[in-house]
mmCIF file of N, CA and C in Angstrom:
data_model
loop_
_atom_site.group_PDB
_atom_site.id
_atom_site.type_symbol
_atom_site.label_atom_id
_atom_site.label_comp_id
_atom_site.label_asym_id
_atom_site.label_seq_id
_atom_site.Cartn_x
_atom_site.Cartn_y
_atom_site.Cartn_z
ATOM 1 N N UNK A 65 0.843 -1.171 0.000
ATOM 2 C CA UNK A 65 0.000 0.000 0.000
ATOM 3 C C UNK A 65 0.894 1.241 0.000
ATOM 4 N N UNK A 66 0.788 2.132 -0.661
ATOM 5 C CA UNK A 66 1.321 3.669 -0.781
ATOM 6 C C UNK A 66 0.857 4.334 0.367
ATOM 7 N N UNK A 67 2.288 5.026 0.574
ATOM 8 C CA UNK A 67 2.420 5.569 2.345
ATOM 9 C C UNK A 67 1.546 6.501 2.371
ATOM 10 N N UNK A 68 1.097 7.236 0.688
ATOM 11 C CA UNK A 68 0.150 8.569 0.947
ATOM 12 C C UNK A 68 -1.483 7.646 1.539
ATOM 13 N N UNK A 69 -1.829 6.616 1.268
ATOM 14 C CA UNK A 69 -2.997 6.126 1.458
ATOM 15 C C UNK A 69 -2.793 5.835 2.532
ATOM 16 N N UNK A 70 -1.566 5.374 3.335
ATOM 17 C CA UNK A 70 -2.122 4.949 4.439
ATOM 18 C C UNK A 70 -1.949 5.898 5.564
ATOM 19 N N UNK A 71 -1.390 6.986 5.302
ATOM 20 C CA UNK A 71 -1.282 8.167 6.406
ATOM 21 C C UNK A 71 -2.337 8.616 6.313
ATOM 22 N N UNK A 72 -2.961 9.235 5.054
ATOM 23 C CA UNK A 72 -4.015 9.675 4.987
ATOM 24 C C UNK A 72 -5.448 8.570 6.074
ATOM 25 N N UNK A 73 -4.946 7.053 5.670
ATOM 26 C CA UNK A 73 -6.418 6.527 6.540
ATOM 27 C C UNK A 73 -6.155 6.808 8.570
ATOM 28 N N UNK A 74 -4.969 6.589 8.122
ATOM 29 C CA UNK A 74 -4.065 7.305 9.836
ATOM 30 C C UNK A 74 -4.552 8.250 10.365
ATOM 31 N N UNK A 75 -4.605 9.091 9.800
ATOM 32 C CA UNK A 75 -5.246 10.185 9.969
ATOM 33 C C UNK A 75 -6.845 10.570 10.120
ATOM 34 N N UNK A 76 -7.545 9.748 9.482
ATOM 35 C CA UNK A 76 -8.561 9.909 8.921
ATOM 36 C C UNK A 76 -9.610 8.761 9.584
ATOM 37 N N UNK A 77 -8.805 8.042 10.275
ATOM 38 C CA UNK A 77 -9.652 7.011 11.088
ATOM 39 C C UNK A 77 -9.137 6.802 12.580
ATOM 40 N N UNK A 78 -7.936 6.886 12.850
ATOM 41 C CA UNK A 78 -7.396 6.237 14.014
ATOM 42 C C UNK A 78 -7.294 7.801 14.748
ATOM 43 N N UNK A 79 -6.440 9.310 14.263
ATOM 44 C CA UNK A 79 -6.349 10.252 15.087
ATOM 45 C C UNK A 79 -5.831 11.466 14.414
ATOM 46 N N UNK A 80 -6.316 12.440 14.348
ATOM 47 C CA UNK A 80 -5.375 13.062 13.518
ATOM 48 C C UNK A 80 -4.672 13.856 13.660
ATOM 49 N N UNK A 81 -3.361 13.458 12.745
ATOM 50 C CA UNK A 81 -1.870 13.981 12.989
ATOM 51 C C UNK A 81 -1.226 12.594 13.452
ATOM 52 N N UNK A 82 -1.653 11.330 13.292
ATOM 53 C CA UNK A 82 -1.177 10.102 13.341
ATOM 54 C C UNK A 82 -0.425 9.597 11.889
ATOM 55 N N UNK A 83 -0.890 9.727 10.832
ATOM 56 C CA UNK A 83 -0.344 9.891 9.911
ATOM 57 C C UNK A 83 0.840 10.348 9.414
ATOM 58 N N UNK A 84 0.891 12.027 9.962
ATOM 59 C CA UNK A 84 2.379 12.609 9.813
ATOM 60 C C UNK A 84 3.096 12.054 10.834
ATOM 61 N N UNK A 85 2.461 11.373 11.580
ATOM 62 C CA UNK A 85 4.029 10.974 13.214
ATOM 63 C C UNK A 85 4.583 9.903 11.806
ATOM 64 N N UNK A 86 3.813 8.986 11.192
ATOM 65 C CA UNK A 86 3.507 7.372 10.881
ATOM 66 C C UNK A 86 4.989 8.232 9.613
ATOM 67 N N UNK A 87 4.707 9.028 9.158
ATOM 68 C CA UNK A 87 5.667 9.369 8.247
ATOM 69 C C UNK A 87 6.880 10.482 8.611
ATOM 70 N N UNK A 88 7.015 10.392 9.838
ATOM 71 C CA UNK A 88 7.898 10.783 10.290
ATOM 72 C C UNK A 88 8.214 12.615 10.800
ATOM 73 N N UNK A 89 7.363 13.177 10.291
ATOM 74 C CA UNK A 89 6.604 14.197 9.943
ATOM 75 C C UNK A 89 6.139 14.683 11.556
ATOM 76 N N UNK A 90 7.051 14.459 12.548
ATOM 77 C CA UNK A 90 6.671 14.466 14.062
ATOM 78 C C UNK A 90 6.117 16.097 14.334
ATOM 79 N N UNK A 91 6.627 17.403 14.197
ATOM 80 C CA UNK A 91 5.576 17.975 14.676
ATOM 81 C C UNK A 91 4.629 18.883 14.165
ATOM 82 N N UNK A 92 4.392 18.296 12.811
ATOM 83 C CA UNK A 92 2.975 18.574 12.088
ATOM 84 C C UNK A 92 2.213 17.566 13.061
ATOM 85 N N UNK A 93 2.781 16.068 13.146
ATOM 86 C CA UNK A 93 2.054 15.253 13.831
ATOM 87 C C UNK A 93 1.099 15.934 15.193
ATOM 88 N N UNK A 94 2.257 16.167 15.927
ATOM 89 C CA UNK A 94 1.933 16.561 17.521
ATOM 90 C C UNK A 94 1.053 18.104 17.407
ATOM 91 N N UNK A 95 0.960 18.668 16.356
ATOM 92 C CA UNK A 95 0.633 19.859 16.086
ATOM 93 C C UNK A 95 -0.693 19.552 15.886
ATOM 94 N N UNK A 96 -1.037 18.653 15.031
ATOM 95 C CA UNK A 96 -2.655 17.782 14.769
ATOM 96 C C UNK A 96 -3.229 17.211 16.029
ATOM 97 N N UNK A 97 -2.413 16.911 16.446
ATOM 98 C CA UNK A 97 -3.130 15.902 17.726
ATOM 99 C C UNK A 97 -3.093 16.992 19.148
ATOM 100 N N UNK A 98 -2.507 18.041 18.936
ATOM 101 C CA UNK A 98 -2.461 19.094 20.256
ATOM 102 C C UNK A 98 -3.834 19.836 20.256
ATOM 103 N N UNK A 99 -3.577 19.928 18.937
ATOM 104 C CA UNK A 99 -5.149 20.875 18.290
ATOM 105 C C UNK A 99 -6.266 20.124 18.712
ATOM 106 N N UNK A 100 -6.287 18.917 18.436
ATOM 107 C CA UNK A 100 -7.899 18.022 18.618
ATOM 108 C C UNK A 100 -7.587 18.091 20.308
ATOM 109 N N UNK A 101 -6.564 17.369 21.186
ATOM 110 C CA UNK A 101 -7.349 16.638 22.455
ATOM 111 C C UNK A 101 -7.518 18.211 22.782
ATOM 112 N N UNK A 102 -7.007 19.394 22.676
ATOM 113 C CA UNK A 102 -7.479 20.231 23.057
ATOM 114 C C UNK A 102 -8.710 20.928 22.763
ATOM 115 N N UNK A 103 -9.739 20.887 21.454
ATOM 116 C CA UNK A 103 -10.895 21.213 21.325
ATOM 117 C C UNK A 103 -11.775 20.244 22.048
ATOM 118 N N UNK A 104 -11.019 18.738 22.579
ATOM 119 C CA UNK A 104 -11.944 17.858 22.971
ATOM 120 C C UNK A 104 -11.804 18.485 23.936
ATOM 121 N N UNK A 105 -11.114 18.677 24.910
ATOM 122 C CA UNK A 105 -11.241 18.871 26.478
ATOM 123 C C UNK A 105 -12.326 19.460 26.518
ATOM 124 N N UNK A 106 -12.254 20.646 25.616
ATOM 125 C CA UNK A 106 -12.995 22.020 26.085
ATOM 126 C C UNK A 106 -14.431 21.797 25.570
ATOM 127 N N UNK A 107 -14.869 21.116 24.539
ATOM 128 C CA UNK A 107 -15.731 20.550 24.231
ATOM 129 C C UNK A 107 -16.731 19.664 25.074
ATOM 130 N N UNK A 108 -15.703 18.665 26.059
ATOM 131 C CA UNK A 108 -16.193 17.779 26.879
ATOM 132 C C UNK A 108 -16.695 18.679 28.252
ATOM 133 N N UNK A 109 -15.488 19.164 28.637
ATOM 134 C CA UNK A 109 -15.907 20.563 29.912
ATOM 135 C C UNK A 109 -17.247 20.945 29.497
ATOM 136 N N UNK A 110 -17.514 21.657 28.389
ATOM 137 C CA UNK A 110 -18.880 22.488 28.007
ATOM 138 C C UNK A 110 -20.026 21.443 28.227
ATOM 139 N N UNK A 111 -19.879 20.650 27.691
ATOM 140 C CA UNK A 111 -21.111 19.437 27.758
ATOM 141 C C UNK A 111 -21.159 18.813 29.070
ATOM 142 N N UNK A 112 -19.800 18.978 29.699
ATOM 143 C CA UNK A 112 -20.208 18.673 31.624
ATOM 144 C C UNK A 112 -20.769 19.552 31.661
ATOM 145 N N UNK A 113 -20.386 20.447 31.919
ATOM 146 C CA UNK A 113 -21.263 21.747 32.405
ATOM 147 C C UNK A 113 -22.893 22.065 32.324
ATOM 148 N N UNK A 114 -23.064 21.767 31.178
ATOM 149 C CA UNK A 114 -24.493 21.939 30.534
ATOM 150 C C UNK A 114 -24.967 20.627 31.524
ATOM 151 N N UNK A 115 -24.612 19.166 31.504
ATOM 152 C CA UNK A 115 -25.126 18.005 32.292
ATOM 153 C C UNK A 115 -25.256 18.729 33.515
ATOM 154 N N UNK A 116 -24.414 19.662 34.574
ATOM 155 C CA UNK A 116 -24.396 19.405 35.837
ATOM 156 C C UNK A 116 -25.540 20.327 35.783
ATOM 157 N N UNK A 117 -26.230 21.067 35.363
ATOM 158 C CA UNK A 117 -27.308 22.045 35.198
ATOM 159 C C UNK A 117 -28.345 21.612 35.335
ATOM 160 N N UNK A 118 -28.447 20.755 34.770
ATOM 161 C CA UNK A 118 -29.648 19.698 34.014
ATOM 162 C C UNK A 118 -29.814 19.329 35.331
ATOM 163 N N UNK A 119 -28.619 18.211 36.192
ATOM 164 C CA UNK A 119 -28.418 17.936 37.216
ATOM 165 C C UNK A 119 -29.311 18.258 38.129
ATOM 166 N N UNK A 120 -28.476 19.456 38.695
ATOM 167 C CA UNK A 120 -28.779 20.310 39.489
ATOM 168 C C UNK A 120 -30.242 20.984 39.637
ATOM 169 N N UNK A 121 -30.680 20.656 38.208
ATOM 170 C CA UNK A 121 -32.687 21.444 38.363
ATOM 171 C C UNK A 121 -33.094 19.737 38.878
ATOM 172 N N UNK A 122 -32.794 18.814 37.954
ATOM 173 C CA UNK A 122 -33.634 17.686 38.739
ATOM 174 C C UNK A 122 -33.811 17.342 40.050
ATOM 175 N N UNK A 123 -32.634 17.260 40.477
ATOM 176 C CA UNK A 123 -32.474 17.617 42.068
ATOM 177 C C UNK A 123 -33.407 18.540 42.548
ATOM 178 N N UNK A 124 -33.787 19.898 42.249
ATOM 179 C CA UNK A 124 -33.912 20.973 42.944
ATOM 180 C C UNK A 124 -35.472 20.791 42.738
ATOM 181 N N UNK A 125 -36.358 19.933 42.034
ATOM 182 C CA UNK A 125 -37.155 19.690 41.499
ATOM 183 C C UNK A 125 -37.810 20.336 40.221
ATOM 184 N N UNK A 126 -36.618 21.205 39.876
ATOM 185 C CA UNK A 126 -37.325 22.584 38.240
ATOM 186 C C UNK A 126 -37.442 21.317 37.182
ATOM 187 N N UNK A 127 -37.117 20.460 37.417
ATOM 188 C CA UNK A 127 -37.090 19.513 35.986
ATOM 189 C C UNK A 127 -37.815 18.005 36.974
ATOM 190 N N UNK A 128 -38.601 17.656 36.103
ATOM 191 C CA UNK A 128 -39.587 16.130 36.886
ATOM 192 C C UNK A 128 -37.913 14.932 36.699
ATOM 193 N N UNK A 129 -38.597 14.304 37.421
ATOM 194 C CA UNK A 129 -37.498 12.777 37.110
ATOM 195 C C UNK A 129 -38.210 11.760 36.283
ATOM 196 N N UNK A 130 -38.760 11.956 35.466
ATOM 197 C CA UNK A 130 -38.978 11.004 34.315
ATOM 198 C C UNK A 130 -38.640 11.206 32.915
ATOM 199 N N UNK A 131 -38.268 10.477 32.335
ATOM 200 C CA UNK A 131 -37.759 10.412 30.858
ATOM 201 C C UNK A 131 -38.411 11.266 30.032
ATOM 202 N N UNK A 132 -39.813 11.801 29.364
ATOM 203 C CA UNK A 132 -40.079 12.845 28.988
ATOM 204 C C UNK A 132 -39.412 14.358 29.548
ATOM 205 N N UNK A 133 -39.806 14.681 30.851
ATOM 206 C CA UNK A 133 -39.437 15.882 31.266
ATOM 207 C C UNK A 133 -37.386 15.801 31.018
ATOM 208 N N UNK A 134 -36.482 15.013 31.719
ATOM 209 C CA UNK A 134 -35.219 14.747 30.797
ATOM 210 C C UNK A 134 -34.695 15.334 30.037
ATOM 211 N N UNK A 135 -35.820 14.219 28.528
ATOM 212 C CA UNK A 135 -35.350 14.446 27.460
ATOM 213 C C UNK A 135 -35.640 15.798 26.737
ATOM 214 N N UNK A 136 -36.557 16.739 27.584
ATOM 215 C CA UNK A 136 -36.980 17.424 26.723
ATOM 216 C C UNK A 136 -35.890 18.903 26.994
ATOM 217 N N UNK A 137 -35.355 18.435 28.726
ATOM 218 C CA UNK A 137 -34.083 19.277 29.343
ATOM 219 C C UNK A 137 -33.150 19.915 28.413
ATOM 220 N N UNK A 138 -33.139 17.943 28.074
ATOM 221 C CA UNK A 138 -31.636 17.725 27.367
ATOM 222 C C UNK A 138 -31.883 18.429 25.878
ATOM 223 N N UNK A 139 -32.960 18.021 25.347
ATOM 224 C CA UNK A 139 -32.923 18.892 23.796
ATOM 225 C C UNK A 139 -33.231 20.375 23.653
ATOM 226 N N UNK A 140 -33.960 21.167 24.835
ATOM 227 C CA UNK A 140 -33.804 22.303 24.665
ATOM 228 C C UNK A 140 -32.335 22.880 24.824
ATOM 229 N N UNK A 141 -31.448 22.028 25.319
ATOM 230 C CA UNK A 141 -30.034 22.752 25.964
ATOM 231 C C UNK A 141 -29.352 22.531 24.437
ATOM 232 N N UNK A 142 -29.494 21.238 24.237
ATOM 233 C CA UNK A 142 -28.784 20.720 22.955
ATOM 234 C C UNK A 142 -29.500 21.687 21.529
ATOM 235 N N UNK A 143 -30.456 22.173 21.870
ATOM 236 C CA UNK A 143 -30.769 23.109 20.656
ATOM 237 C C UNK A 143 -30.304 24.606 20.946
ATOM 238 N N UNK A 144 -29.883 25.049 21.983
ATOM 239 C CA UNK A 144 -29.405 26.126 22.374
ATOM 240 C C UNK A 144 -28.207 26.736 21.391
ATOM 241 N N UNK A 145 -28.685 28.253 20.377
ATOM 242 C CA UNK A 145 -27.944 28.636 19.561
ATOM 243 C C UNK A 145 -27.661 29.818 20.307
ATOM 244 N N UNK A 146 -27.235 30.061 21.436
ATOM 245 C CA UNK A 146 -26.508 30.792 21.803
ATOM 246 C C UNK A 146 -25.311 30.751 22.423
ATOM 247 N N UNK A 147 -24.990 29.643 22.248
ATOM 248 C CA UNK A 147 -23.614 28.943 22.373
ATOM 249 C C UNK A 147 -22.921 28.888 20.945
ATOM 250 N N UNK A 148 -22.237 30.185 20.933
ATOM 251 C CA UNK A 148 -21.378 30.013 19.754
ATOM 252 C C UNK A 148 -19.792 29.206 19.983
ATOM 253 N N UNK A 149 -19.410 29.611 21.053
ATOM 254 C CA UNK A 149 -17.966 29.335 21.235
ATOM 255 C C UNK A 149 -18.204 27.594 21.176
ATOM 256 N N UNK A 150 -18.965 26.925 21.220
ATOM 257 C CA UNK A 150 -18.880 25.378 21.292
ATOM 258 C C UNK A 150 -19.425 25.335 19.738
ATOM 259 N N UNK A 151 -19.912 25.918 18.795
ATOM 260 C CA UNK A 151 -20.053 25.410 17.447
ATOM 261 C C UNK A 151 -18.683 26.001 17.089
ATOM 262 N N UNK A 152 -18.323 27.181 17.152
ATOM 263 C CA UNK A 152 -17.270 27.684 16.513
ATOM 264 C C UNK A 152 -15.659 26.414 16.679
ATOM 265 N N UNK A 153 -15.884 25.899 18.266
ATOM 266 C CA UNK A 153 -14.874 25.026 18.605
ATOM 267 C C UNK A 153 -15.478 23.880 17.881
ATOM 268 N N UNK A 154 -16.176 23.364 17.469
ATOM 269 C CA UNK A 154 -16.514 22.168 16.530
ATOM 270 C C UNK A 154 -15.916 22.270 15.556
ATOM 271 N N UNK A 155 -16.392 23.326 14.796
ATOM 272 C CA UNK A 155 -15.580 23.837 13.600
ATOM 273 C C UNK A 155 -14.314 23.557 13.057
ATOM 274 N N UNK A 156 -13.454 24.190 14.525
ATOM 275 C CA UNK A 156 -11.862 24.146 14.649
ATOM 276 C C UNK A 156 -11.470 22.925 14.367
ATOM 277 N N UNK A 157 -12.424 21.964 15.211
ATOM 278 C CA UNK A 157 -11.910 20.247 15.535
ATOM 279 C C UNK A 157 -12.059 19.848 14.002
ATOM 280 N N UNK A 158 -13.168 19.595 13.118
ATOM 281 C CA UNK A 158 -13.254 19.592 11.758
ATOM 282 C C UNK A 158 -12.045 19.893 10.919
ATOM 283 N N UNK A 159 -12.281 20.970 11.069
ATOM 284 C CA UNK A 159 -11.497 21.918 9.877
ATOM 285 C C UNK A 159 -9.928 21.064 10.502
ATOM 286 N N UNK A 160 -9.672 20.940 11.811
ATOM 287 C CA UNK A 160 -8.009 20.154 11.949
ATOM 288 C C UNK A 160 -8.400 19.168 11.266
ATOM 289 N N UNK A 161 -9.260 18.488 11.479
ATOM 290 C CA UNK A 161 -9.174 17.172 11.377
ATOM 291 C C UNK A 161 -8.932 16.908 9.624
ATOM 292 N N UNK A 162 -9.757 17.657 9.124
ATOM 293 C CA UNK A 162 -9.861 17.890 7.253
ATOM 294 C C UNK A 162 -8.248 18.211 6.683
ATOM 295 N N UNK A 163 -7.839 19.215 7.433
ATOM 296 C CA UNK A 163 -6.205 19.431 7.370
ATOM 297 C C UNK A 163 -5.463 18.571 7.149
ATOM 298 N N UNK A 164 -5.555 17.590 8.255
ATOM 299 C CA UNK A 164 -4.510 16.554 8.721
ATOM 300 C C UNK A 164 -4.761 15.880 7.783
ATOM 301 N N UNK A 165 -5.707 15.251 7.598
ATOM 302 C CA UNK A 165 -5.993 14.214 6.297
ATOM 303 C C UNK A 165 -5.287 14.921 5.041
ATOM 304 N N UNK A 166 -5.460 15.935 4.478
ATOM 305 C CA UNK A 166 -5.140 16.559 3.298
ATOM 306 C C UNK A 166 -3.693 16.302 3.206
ATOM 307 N N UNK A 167 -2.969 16.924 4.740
ATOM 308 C CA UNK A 167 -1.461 16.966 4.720
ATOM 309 C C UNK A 167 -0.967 15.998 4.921
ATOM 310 N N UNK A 168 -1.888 14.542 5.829
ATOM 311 C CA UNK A 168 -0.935 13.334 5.459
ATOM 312 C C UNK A 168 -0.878 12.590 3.679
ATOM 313 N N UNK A 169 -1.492 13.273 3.635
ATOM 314 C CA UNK A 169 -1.534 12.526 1.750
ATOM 315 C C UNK A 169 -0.796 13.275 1.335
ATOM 316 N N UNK A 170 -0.577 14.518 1.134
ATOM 317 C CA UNK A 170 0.490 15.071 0.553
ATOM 318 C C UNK A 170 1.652 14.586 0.809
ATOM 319 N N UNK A 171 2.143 14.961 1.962
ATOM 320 C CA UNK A 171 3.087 14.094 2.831
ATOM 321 C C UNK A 171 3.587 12.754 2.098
ATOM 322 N N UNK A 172 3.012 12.308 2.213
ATOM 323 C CA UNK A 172 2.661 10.827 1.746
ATOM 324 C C UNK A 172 2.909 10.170 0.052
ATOM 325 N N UNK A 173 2.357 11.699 -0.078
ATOM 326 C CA UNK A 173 2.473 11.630 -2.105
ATOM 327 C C UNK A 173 4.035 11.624 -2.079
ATOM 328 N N UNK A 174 4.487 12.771 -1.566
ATOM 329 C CA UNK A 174 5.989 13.126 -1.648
ATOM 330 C C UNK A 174 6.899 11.832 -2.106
ATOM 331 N N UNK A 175 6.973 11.512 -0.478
ATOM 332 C CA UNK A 175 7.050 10.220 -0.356
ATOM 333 C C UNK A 175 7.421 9.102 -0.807
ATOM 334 N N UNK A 176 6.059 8.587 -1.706
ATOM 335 C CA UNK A 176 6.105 7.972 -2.461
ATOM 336 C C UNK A 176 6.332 8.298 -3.625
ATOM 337 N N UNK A 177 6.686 9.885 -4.423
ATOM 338 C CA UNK A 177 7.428 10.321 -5.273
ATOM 339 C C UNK A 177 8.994 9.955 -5.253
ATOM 340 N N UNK A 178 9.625 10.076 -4.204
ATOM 341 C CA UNK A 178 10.885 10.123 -4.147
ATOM 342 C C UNK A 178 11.014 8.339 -3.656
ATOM 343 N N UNK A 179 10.604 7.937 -3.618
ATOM 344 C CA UNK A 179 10.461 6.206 -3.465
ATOM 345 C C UNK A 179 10.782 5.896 -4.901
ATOM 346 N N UNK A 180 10.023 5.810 -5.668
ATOM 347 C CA UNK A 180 9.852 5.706 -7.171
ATOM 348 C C UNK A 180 10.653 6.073 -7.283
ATOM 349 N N UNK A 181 11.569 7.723 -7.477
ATOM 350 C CA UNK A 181 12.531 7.854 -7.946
ATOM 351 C C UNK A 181 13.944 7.221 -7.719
ATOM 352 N N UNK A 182 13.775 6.496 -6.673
ATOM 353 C CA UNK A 182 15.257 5.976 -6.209
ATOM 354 C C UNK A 182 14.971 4.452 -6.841
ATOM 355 N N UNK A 183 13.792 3.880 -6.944
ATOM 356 C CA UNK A 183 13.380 2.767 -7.370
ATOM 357 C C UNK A 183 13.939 2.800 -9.185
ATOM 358 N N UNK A 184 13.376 3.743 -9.292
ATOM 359 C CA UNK A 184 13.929 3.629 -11.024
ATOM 360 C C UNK A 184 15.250 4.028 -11.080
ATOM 361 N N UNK A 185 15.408 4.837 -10.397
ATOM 362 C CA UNK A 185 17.424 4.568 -10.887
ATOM 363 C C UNK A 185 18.276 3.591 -10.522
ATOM 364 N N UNK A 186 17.722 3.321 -9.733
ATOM 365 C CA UNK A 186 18.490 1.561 -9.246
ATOM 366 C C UNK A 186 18.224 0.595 -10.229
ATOM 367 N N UNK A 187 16.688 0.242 -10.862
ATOM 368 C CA UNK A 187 16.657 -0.365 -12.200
ATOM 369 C C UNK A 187 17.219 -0.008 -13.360
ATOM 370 N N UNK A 188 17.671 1.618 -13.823
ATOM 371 C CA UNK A 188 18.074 1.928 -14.370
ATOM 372 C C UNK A 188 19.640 1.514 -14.243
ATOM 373 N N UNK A 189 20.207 1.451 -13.458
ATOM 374 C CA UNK A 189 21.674 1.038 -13.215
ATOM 375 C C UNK A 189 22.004 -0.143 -13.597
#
């Protein structure tokens, strides 16, 4: 398999910026993967946050304890468009993630450009 295909699936399935480590390419790598666990953290924080709310009314009794009243908690919060900074941070995570894929194939093309080329002059010899 050609190293551009498989950085690119590196990337593109397992983590991204796994790809460029896989090709040696270490801190584009760590640069991909700093970017994501960090939109995750902050991503995950936000969505605690929003849970302990939710929480905190059921407890207090503002929200019933049965599965209708819940779910309906949970989807008014989850429809909440006044949370930009958590779509905008989605975004970020995407748009890395689209990156990384792009640049491990390039990467990768290279690569396997200069592979070939050493391959044919050795047959050529």
């Amino acid at each position: 398999m050609k190293k551009s295909i498989y950085a690119t699936m590196l990337s593109g399935i397992i983590c991204p910026g796994s790809g460029q480590l896989w090709l040696g390419k270490k801190l584009q790598g760590w640069g991909f993967i700093s970017v994501s666990v960090v939109c995750i953290m902050v991503l995950m924080d936000q969505m605690i946050s929003r849970a302990q709310v939710i929480a905190e009314q059921i407890l207090a009794g503002n929200i019933g304890n049965d599965l209708a009243s819940i779910y309906a908690a949970v989807s008014e919060v989850a429809l909440d468009t006044g949370s930009s900074s958590m779509s905008a941070l989605t975004w970020v995570f995407l748009a890395n993630w689209g990156l990384s894929i792009i640049s491990a194939f390039w990467f990768g093309a290279q690569q396997d450009k200069q592979l070939q080329l050493q391959t044919d002059t050795k047959t050529a010899e």
